[in-house]
Each structure stands twice: as C-alpha cells, then as structure tokens.
Amino acid sequence: MASKPPKSDPVQDAPQVAEPKRAAAGLPAIGHTLRIAQQQMGVKRTALTLLSVNQKDGFDCPGCAWPEPEHRHKAEFCENGAKAVAEEATLRRVTPEFFAAHPVADLAGRSGYWLGQQGRLTHPMYLPEGGTHYEPVTWERAFDIIGEEIAALASPDEAVFYTSGRTSNEAAFLYQLFAREFGTNNLPDCSNMCHESSGSALSETIGIGKGSVLLEDLYQADLIIVAGQNPGTNHPRMLSALEKAKDNGAKIISVNPLPEAGLERFKNPQTPQGMLKGAALTDLFLQIRIGGDQALFRLLNKLILETDGAVDEAFVREHTHGYEEFTEAARAADRDETLTATGLTEEDIDKALRMVLASQRTIVCWAMGLTQHKHSVPTIREVVNFLLLRGNIGRPGAGVCPVRGHSNVQGDRTMGIFERPSPAFLDALEKEFGFAPPREHGYDVVRAIRALRDGEAKVFFAMGGNFVSASPDTDVTEAAMRRARLTVHVSTKLNRSHAVTGARALILPTLGRTERDLQGSGEQFVTVEDSMGMVHASRGRLEPASRHLLSEPAIVSRLARRVLGENSRTPWEEFEKDYATIRDRIARVIPGFEDFNARVARPGGFA
C-alpha cells in the first residue's frame, strides 16, 4: 500500500552534517530504494515496475543516460533510477481538487521536493490572466489558448520551444519539425546547460559532438580517468562498469576537488562479495583545484612530449593536424605555474604520468565538473589532445566519454533539437517535408531568458523539464518567465516552473515512460539514445495514471494541427496514430538512422 504525500514541507536549508562516508551502495542503498518505492507504488507495483526498468523488452529509466550492458541483471537500475521510476509510477495523484485547494501563491512557496512528492498530474490545467488558481480545461480549449497567443505574435521568433532530456526521439523530432515549420529555430534545451561545451569542443576536434566509446570499451581499457564527475551520485550504474573494468585489469584515476564515496569503495548490491566487502575503485585520487583541469591535462601533455617514445608519432602523423602549433604551445607552458594552477604536488603528477605512460588504452570520462567553467571548451580540447598524443581515439578500449545526465538528452540533439542547426540538416528537412525552414540561428537557454526579460519573446513552451530551477540565475529567470504572455509546460508531475507563470499558463499532463501508449494503430513504443550513442526501444507496461493524459507525440501533433492548420502538408494525424511513420521520416532525414524501424526492433538496439 502506497503512503500519502507529505503535508508538511521539510526545511531545505538545514542540512545534517556528519563524517563523510567511505563507501557507497550495498545494503543501505537496497533498503532506501525499496522504502521509497513502496511509499510511492506499494509492494506489488514496485516489483512489477522495477523488474522492467532498462530491460530489452521494458522501458528506459527516466533517470540518467548511462547505457545498459548486453547481458542485463534482473535489477538493472540504481537507487537514483528507482526513485525516478517510483515518482513516475506512483499511485499518488494531483487532481483538479488539489489545485482548487492550493493557489499558485501557495505552490510558489513550496519546495521542489514537496511539489514532486504530490503525485502524477491527471488533467490539463489552465491559469487565466489575473487568476489565483489553476482550473481544469479540455485539451481542445488548451490548444486553442496556445493558438490564440501564437497567432497574436508579431513574429515566430517571439515564441520559445524548450526541450528537456526526458523527451523521446519521436517526440523530439516532431517538436523541432513543428517549430521550424512554424518559422523559428528558437529550440533551447537542457544541453545548453550541461554538455554544450563538450559538443562544441568535440565537433571541432574529432568531427562529432559525442563520445567515441561504447560500454565494452571500458571493459578493455588499461586506464580510465574520471574527471569532474561524481558517478556514485549522478550515474551510479557506472560504478558497476568501473568495477568490471578493474576486474579486467584497468587502473582508475579520479580527478575531483572532493573525494566521492562511490569511487573510493563500491559495495555492489548485486553480488554477495560486493555487499560484504565491496571493491576499491580509485587507484589515484587527484584532488584538483576547482577549475584546474585544463592545467592538469596541459601539464601531462607537456610531460608526454618531453618523454622519449611517449608520443604515437605514426598516429599523430596519419590522423591529426595542427600538431606543430600544439607542441609549441605545450612545451612553452611553465611547469611550475601550471602545477600551481592544478593545486597538486609533484608526486601526484609523477604518479599520474607513470600510469598514463604504462597504458596502451586510455579513456577519459567527464561531466559537469569540466563543462560548466568559462574555460570548459579549451579544457575539453586539451583532453582530446591528451588522448590523440598517444593514439587513444578510434580504437577499442580508448577514447572520449562525456557522460550525459538526462535520459535521452543526447537523442534530442540528434533529432534536431538545436538552436543552431546545420545547413545539411535543414536541407534534408526541406527536401523531405516541402517547406523552407528558417536559416537564422535561434535562442539558446541564456538568450531565451534575456528575450523573455526584454519582452522580445512572449510565449514559452516547455516539453518536459523544470526550466526555472535548471536555468542559471534563478531570480532573473523567474522574473523573465513572469513577463511572458503564456507559459506552457508538458509534465508528468509538479515542479517549481508551474508556480512561476506568465500572464496565462497551462500545464499539459503527459504519459510517462512506464505507461502503455495506445494510439490509433495500436500499442506504440518510443526510442531513446544513451550516453554512448546506442539507440533502443522503450515500452511502458503500466496503465496510464489518468485517461486524460496524452503522449508527447500526440501533444505535438495536435499542437501543430491547431497552429499550422491547413497550410501544413505534414501528416500530423498519421504521426499521432503510428510512431513507426515518424521513424520512417527520421530515417530519411538524419544520417545513421537508415532502416530505423527494422534496426530498433533488434534486442538491445543499435549504435
């Protein structure tokens, strides 16, 4: 039996401080996972749901984007993933009666935790101009309200269409298609706030803005450097992969201003040995000065260049360019000055260098600790150069591994969610759908906030996510959102953004990953792309939380029909009824997705 949502709100700014832990997971993780799941779903629903997470015939976890191994454990999820699933598959409901009892001002004073714990949204809700409470609205009226506001815009560029990482490939493709057919490239997304620097640096260095490794490469590596990333906190299933890599002989260097318990010792809850003893993962901990990662890799590169025989000269000659300019800059770097910038000791650097030189196959993994600095792009370029010097890109057990946070954030970008689309992508859209997409670049997240603040954007539409809480400078973001004429959020549950509204606001409830998706042609599935470029199907099994929910592809299709009307030749009704028709079009527009429907039908998906 599930428990009721909390009535009181915990104090958010009174943390309990204790001695840091030296190990992660194990029995405490199992106990906490089961307790949270039971509170939200009850015992029977917990078992049925969690056993389908990340399985080949199940649904993709709405948590992080870590990939699944070929041979999967029956419990292929982590504590974080179980919490995300529990909040989506919860038996708690947020009904129109809830909104009648809670004015928007009350919701605005609640914590994000309290809002998320209330349960699943069940009805489309509308906040009229001057209103104090959200009130139920029909789907038809909701789309009419959006259509009215959009029709009143002086330009398509006065609308902003934001996307979060939980959106499926099919929904993301339709969403960007609608926005561009409407006439704007204003498609900011959560990538703007996390791995934008990775995409930029990797595109200009190796030609593609994604990682170059698969999960199997970690198992073959001699050395794995985990820099600016907390796997135990944000990607716990990565700890299992690192444990397997260690069993295969890999060494691990962790680079972080603070130690993380999971990288110190991982108590794998899926094995008896792991539960009892655990495994020490980190061989060398480099307690870097905040922002000192670029200096670390520059210093390592300088030392590699100064070591006879350390550079893979044949690889450099055949596969790189700009080597002379790079070596000149690296050799000119002052050793003492660079070392000071890292905050490390000579002994630290010597140990790291010996491990680097002993490795024939090296992978560097990173996340927000590298990407969210002003100098993040040159830092990641330095990482790429570090790998290129010893031929560690493009072969098994070696390469770049930017670890994405949100599930399918990488897939959304692949599907065209980007404010600066390539001419080739726009050409392919024009050829396939017969309209001329806009060519001027649109707003990213920061420019979208500024446009809302300055009155240059008047309609904000979010496909998932929690824009207000995720965006930089909360006060500025909230003030900007309140200047909009209309804010719209497609969501499964409440969050802070629903309480920070424009003059009018809509909440549109959607199906979750855990739920069955029945459309005109029968039961549907969607697809997602993980952090290592694997694309696979996701099939929900639960009955929808409410009969009033629409899927994300259905919401986009109906929105497009209402806004674009008879001027559009795109088969929006067909797309809503049968997602296979969406994948057919994706296959004709996006390179690498040829025979999409046939390939994604394979167990485990495709790269």
Tab-separated table of N, CA, C and O in Angstrom, residues 453-525:
chain	number	residue	atom	x	y	z
A	453	ARG	N	12.928	38.355	-20.728
A	453	ARG	CA	13.142	39.501	-19.835
A	453	ARG	C	12.897	40.822	-20.549
A	453	ARG	O	12.288	41.747	-20.005
A	454	ASP	N	13.359	40.924	-21.802
A	454	ASP	CA	13.296	42.172	-22.556
A	454	ASP	C	12.019	42.319	-23.377
A	454	ASP	O	11.880	43.279	-24.141
A	455	GLY	N	11.100	41.362	-23.250
A	455	GLY	CA	9.850	41.453	-23.991
A	455	GLY	C	9.951	41.068	-25.449
A	455	GLY	O	9.000	41.280	-26.218
A	456	GLU	N	11.068	40.474	-25.838
A	456	GLU	CA	11.245	40.066	-27.234
A	456	GLU	C	10.674	38.679	-27.496
A	456	GLU	O	10.514	38.280	-28.648
A	457	ALA	N	10.404	37.914	-26.440
A	457	ALA	CA	9.720	36.623	-26.543
A	457	ALA	C	8.513	36.669	-25.623
A	457	ALA	O	8.589	37.187	-24.511
A	458	LYS	N	7.399	36.124	-26.105
A	458	LYS	CA	6.146	36.276	-25.362
A	458	LYS	C	5.464	34.948	-25.038
A	458	LYS	O	4.601	34.897	-24.165
A	459	VAL	N	5.809	33.884	-25.753
A	459	VAL	CA	5.246	32.562	-25.485
A	459	VAL	C	6.391	31.607	-25.182
A	459	VAL	O	7.360	31.527	-25.946
A	460	PHE	N	6.273	30.893	-24.076
A	460	PHE	CA	7.284	29.912	-23.689
A	460	PHE	C	6.609	28.563	-23.571
A	460	PHE	O	5.657	28.398	-22.789
A	461	PHE	N	7.094	27.577	-24.333
A	461	PHE	CA	6.529	26.224	-24.331
A	461	PHE	C	7.641	25.257	-23.960
A	461	PHE	O	8.676	25.206	-24.619
A	462	ALA	N	7.430	24.472	-22.888
A	462	ALA	CA	8.453	23.532	-22.416
A	462	ALA	C	7.971	22.104	-22.582
A	462	ALA	O	6.943	21.731	-22.029
A	463	MET	N	8.726	21.317	-23.339
A	463	MET	CA	8.449	19.894	-23.468
A	463	MET	C	9.211	19.166	-22.373
A	463	MET	O	10.344	18.707	-22.554
A	464	GLY	N	8.597	19.094	-21.179
A	464	GLY	CA	9.238	18.470	-20.036
A	464	GLY	C	10.198	19.410	-19.336
A	464	GLY	O	10.363	20.573	-19.692
A	465	GLY	N	10.829	18.884	-18.300
A	465	GLY	CA	11.857	19.631	-17.595
A	465	GLY	C	11.303	20.567	-16.540
A	465	GLY	O	10.098	20.666	-16.303
A	466	ASN	N	12.216	21.273	-15.904
A	466	ASN	CA	11.902	22.245	-14.852
A	466	ASN	C	12.757	23.466	-15.135
A	466	ASN	O	13.784	23.693	-14.495
A	467	PHE	N	12.359	24.242	-16.124
A	467	PHE	CA	13.190	25.301	-16.682
A	467	PHE	C	13.636	26.302	-15.627
A	467	PHE	O	14.801	26.712	-15.591
A	468	VAL	N	12.732	26.718	-14.765
A	468	VAL	CA	13.046	27.742	-13.771
A	468	VAL	C	14.159	27.285	-12.835
A	468	VAL	O	15.084	28.034	-12.535
A	469	SER	N	14.081	26.037	-12.381
A	469	SER	CA	15.077	25.550	-11.427
A	469	SER	C	16.373	25.133	-12.095
A	469	SER	O	17.439	25.171	-11.479
A	470	ALA	N	16.308	24.713	-13.358
A	470	ALA	CA	17.506	24.227	-14.042
A	470	ALA	C	18.342	25.353	-14.633
A	470	ALA	O	19.541	25.191	-14.849
A	471	SER	N	17.724	26.489	-14.901
A	471	SER	CA	18.415	27.570	-15.611
A	471	SER	C	19.305	28.377	-14.671
A	471	SER	O	19.090	28.410	-13.458
A	472	PRO	N	20.307	29.062	-15.233
A	472	PRO	CA	21.197	29.888	-14.416
A	472	PRO	C	20.494	31.144	-13.915
A	472	PRO	O	19.564	31.636	-14.553
A	473	ASP	N	20.943	31.640	-12.771
A	473	ASP	CA	20.431	32.882	-12.174
A	473	ASP	C	18.923	32.806	-11.967
A	473	ASP	O	18.124	33.369	-12.734
A	474	THR	N	18.520	32.116	-10.910
A	474	THR	CA	17.111	31.825	-10.672
A	474	THR	C	16.248	33.080	-10.617
A	474	THR	O	15.158	33.127	-11.200
A	475	ASP	N	16.703	34.109	-9.929
A	475	ASP	CA	15.893	35.327	-9.793
A	475	ASP	C	15.625	35.971	-11.146
A	475	ASP	O	14.495	36.378	-11.441
A	476	VAL	N	16.659	36.056	-11.974
A	476	VAL	CA	16.496	36.648	-13.307
A	476	VAL	C	15.565	35.786	-14.161
A	476	VAL	O	14.690	36.288	-14.869
A	477	THR	N	15.743	34.454	-14.086
A	477	THR	CA	14.912	33.545	-14.869
A	477	THR	C	13.443	33.666	-14.471
A	477	THR	O	12.554	33.739	-15.319
A	478	GLU	N	13.173	33.691	-13.161
A	478	GLU	CA	11.787	33.782	-12.717
A	478	GLU	C	11.150	35.104	-13.129
A	478	GLU	O	9.991	35.133	-13.575
A	479	ALA	N	11.886	36.186	-13.014
A	479	ALA	CA	11.344	37.482	-13.431
A	479	ALA	C	11.063	37.489	-14.930
A	479	ALA	O	10.056	38.054	-15.388
A	480	ALA	N	11.932	36.850	-15.708
A	480	ALA	CA	11.732	36.786	-17.158
A	480	ALA	C	10.493	35.975	-17.513
A	480	ALA	O	9.692	36.366	-18.377
A	481	MET	N	10.309	34.837	-16.842
A	481	MET	CA	9.150	33.993	-17.119
A	481	MET	C	7.846	34.735	-16.813
A	481	MET	O	6.842	34.597	-17.528
A	482	ARG	N	7.846	35.535	-15.780
A	482	ARG	CA	6.631	36.255	-15.394
A	482	ARG	C	6.274	37.367	-16.375
A	482	ARG	O	5.163	37.901	-16.327
A	483	ARG	N	7.174	37.708	-17.269
A	483	ARG	CA	6.882	38.719	-18.294
A	483	ARG	C	6.246	38.117	-19.541
A	483	ARG	O	5.786	38.845	-20.416
A	484	ALA	N	6.209	36.792	-19.630
A	484	ALA	CA	5.642	36.140	-20.812
A	484	ALA	C	4.127	36.316	-20.854
A	484	ALA	O	3.461	36.467	-19.819
A	485	ARG	N	3.585	36.279	-22.054
A	485	ARG	CA	2.122	36.283	-22.202
A	485	ARG	C	1.549	34.911	-21.855
A	485	ARG	O	0.478	34.821	-21.280
A	486	LEU	N	2.262	33.849	-22.215
A	486	LEU	CA	1.785	32.493	-21.962
A	486	LEU	C	2.968	31.583	-21.685
A	486	LEU	O	3.959	31.588	-22.417
A	487	THR	N	2.864	30.790	-20.628
A	487	THR	CA	3.843	29.733	-20.366
A	487	THR	C	3.103	28.393	-20.370
A	487	THR	O	2.012	28.274	-19.804
A	488	VAL	N	3.720	27.403	-21.026
A	488	VAL	CA	3.110	26.074	-21.170
A	488	VAL	C	4.146	25.030	-20.766
A	488	VAL	O	5.296	25.085	-21.232
A	489	HIS	N	3.726	24.066	-19.943
A	489	HIS	CA	4.640	23.007	-19.519
A	489	HIS	C	3.992	21.646	-19.732
A	489	HIS	O	2.909	21.378	-19.196
A	490	VAL	N	4.652	20.800	-20.506
A	490	VAL	CA	4.242	19.412	-20.676
A	490	VAL	C	4.962	18.605	-19.606
A	490	VAL	O	6.197	18.529	-19.599
A	491	SER	N	4.209	17.996	-18.691
A	491	SER	CA	4.820	17.421	-17.493
A	491	SER	C	4.083	16.169	-17.044
A	491	SER	O	2.918	15.959	-17.383
A	492	THR	N	4.779	15.370	-16.229
A	492	THR	CA	4.149	14.234	-15.561
A	492	THR	C	3.802	14.563	-14.119
A	492	THR	O	2.868	13.999	-13.554
A	493	LYS	N	4.577	15.467	-13.498
A	493	LYS	CA	4.324	15.819	-12.104
A	493	LYS	C	4.685	17.279	-11.875
A	493	LYS	O	5.274	17.930	-12.750
A	494	LEU	N	4.316	17.786	-10.728
A	494	LEU	CA	4.531	19.196	-10.410
A	494	LEU	C	6.007	19.520	-10.227
A	494	LEU	O	6.783	18.698	-9.747
A	495	ASN	N	6.368	20.750	-10.583
A	495	ASN	CA	7.678	21.271	-10.230
A	495	ASN	C	7.596	22.787	-10.098
A	495	ASN	O	6.537	23.398	-10.310
A	496	ARG	N	8.692	23.395	-9.746
A	496	ARG	CA	8.735	24.830	-9.463
A	496	ARG	C	8.267	25.677	-10.644
A	496	ARG	O	7.623	26.721	-10.456
A	497	SER	N	8.536	25.238	-11.861
A	497	SER	CA	8.195	26.046	-13.036
A	497	SER	C	6.694	26.258	-13.183
A	497	SER	O	6.256	27.239	-13.786
A	498	HIS	N	5.878	25.354	-12.635
A	498	HIS	CA	4.427	25.507	-12.734
A	498	HIS	C	3.921	26.650	-11.864
A	498	HIS	O	2.794	27.122	-12.056
A	499	ALA	N	4.724	27.069	-10.904
A	499	ALA	CA	4.320	28.137	-9.992
A	499	ALA	C	4.899	29.486	-10.391
A	499	ALA	O	4.617	30.494	-9.741
A	500	VAL	N	5.712	29.523	-11.435
A	500	VAL	CA	6.305	30.770	-11.930
A	500	VAL	C	5.789	30.951	-13.350
A	500	VAL	O	6.338	30.399	-14.294
A	501	THR	N	4.720	31.717	-13.490
A	501	THR	CA	3.947	31.708	-14.728
A	501	THR	C	3.969	33.036	-15.459
A	501	THR	O	4.286	34.081	-14.886
A	502	GLY	N	3.578	32.963	-16.729
A	502	GLY	CA	3.298	34.164	-17.479
A	502	GLY	C	1.920	34.694	-17.117
A	502	GLY	O	1.296	34.244	-16.153
A	503	ALA	N	1.420	35.643	-17.914
A	503	ALA	CA	0.089	36.187	-17.645
A	503	ALA	C	-0.951	35.071	-17.667
A	503	ALA	O	-1.904	35.072	-16.877
A	504	ARG	N	-0.778	34.133	-18.579
A	504	ARG	CA	-1.606	32.923	-18.615
A	504	ARG	C	-0.666	31.721	-18.590
A	504	ARG	O	0.498	31.813	-18.988
A	505	ALA	N	-1.183	30.591	-18.132
A	505	ALA	CA	-0.316	29.410	-18.035
A	505	ALA	C	-1.138	28.145	-18.241
A	505	ALA	O	-2.329	28.093	-17.905
A	506	LEU	N	-0.474	27.140	-18.799
A	506	LEU	CA	-1.068	25.824	-18.997
A	506	LEU	C	-0.127	24.752	-18.471
A	506	LEU	O	1.100	24.856	-18.635
A	507	ILE	N	-0.678	23.725	-17.857
A	507	ILE	CA	0.048	22.501	-17.527
A	507	ILE	C	-0.602	21.385	-18.318
A	507	ILE	O	-1.802	21.122	-18.170
A	508	LEU	N	0.165	20.722	-19.180
A	508	LEU	CA	-0.361	19.658	-20.029
A	508	LEU	C	0.209	18.327	-19.555
A	508	LEU	O	1.414	18.085	-19.676
A	509	PRO	N	-0.626	17.440	-19.003
A	509	PRO	CA	-0.122	16.183	-18.444
A	509	PRO	C	0.143	15.160	-19.544
A	509	PRO	O	-0.648	14.995	-20.470
A	510	THR	N	1.244	14.455	-19.415
A	510	THR	CA	1.644	13.516	-20.463
A	510	THR	C	1.930	12.136	-19.895
A	510	THR	O	2.139	11.968	-18.693
A	511	LEU	N	1.946	11.156	-20.779
A	511	LEU	CA	2.308	9.798	-20.391
A	511	LEU	C	3.765	9.751	-19.928
A	511	LEU	O	4.618	10.482	-20.436
A	512	GLY	N	4.048	8.845	-18.999
A	512	GLY	CA	5.417	8.606	-18.588
A	512	GLY	C	6.010	7.419	-19.321
A	512	GLY	O	5.310	6.673	-20.013
A	513	ARG	N	7.312	7.233	-19.153
A	513	ARG	CA	7.997	6.089	-19.772
A	513	ARG	C	7.431	4.751	-19.305
A	513	ARG	O	7.489	3.764	-20.018
A	514	THR	N	6.897	4.725	-18.085
A	514	THR	CA	6.438	3.475	-17.502
A	514	THR	C	5.079	3.027	-18.047
A	514	THR	O	4.660	1.893	-17.784
A	515	GLU	N	4.397	3.877	-18.805
A	515	GLU	CA	2.992	3.631	-19.137
A	515	GLU	C	2.774	3.166	-20.575
A	515	GLU	O	3.508	3.554	-21.494
A	516	ARG	N	1.738	2.354	-20.754
A	516	ARG	CA	1.348	1.886	-22.089
A	516	ARG	C	0.865	3.066	-22.909
A	516	ARG	O	0.187	3.958	-22.424
A	517	ASP	N	1.223	3.027	-24.193
A	517	ASP	CA	0.885	4.115	-25.108
A	517	ASP	C	0.035	3.543	-26.241
A	517	ASP	O	0.554	2.970	-27.200
A	518	LEU	N	-1.271	3.670	-26.115
A	518	LEU	CA	-2.195	3.158	-27.127
A	518	LEU	C	-2.658	4.303	-28.025
A	518	LEU	O	-3.200	5.302	-27.540
A	519	GLN	N	-2.407	4.155	-29.330
A	519	GLN	CA	-2.825	5.147	-30.306
A	519	GLN	C	-3.706	4.493	-31.367
A	519	GLN	O	-4.052	3.310	-31.249
A	520	GLY	N	-4.044	5.237	-32.410
A	520	GLY	CA	-4.992	4.757	-33.405
A	520	GLY	C	-4.602	3.457	-34.073
A	520	GLY	O	-5.471	2.649	-34.428
A	521	SER	N	-3.315	3.211	-34.260
A	521	SER	CA	-2.874	1.993	-34.939
A	521	SER	C	-2.504	0.878	-33.971
A	521	SER	O	-2.030	-0.175	-34.388
A	522	GLY	N	-2.703	1.103	-32.668
A	522	GLY	CA	-2.366	0.084	-31.687
A	522	GLY	C	-1.334	0.573	-30.684
A	522	GLY	O	-1.059	1.774	-30.586
A	523	GLU	N	-0.749	-0.378	-29.945
A	523	GLU	CA	0.214	-0.021	-28.911
A	523	GLU	C	1.524	0.447	-29.536
A	523	GLU	O	2.040	-0.171	-30.467
A	524	GLN	N	2.072	1.540	-29.002
A	524	GLN	CA	3.271	2.161	-29.553
A	524	GLN	C	4.456	1.991	-28.606
A	524	GLN	O	4.289	1.717	-27.413
A	525	PHE	N	5.651	2.173	-29.158
A	525	PHE	CA	6.844	2.314	-28.326
A	525	PHE	C	7.609	3.530	-28.824
A	525	PHE	O	7.381	4.008	-29.944
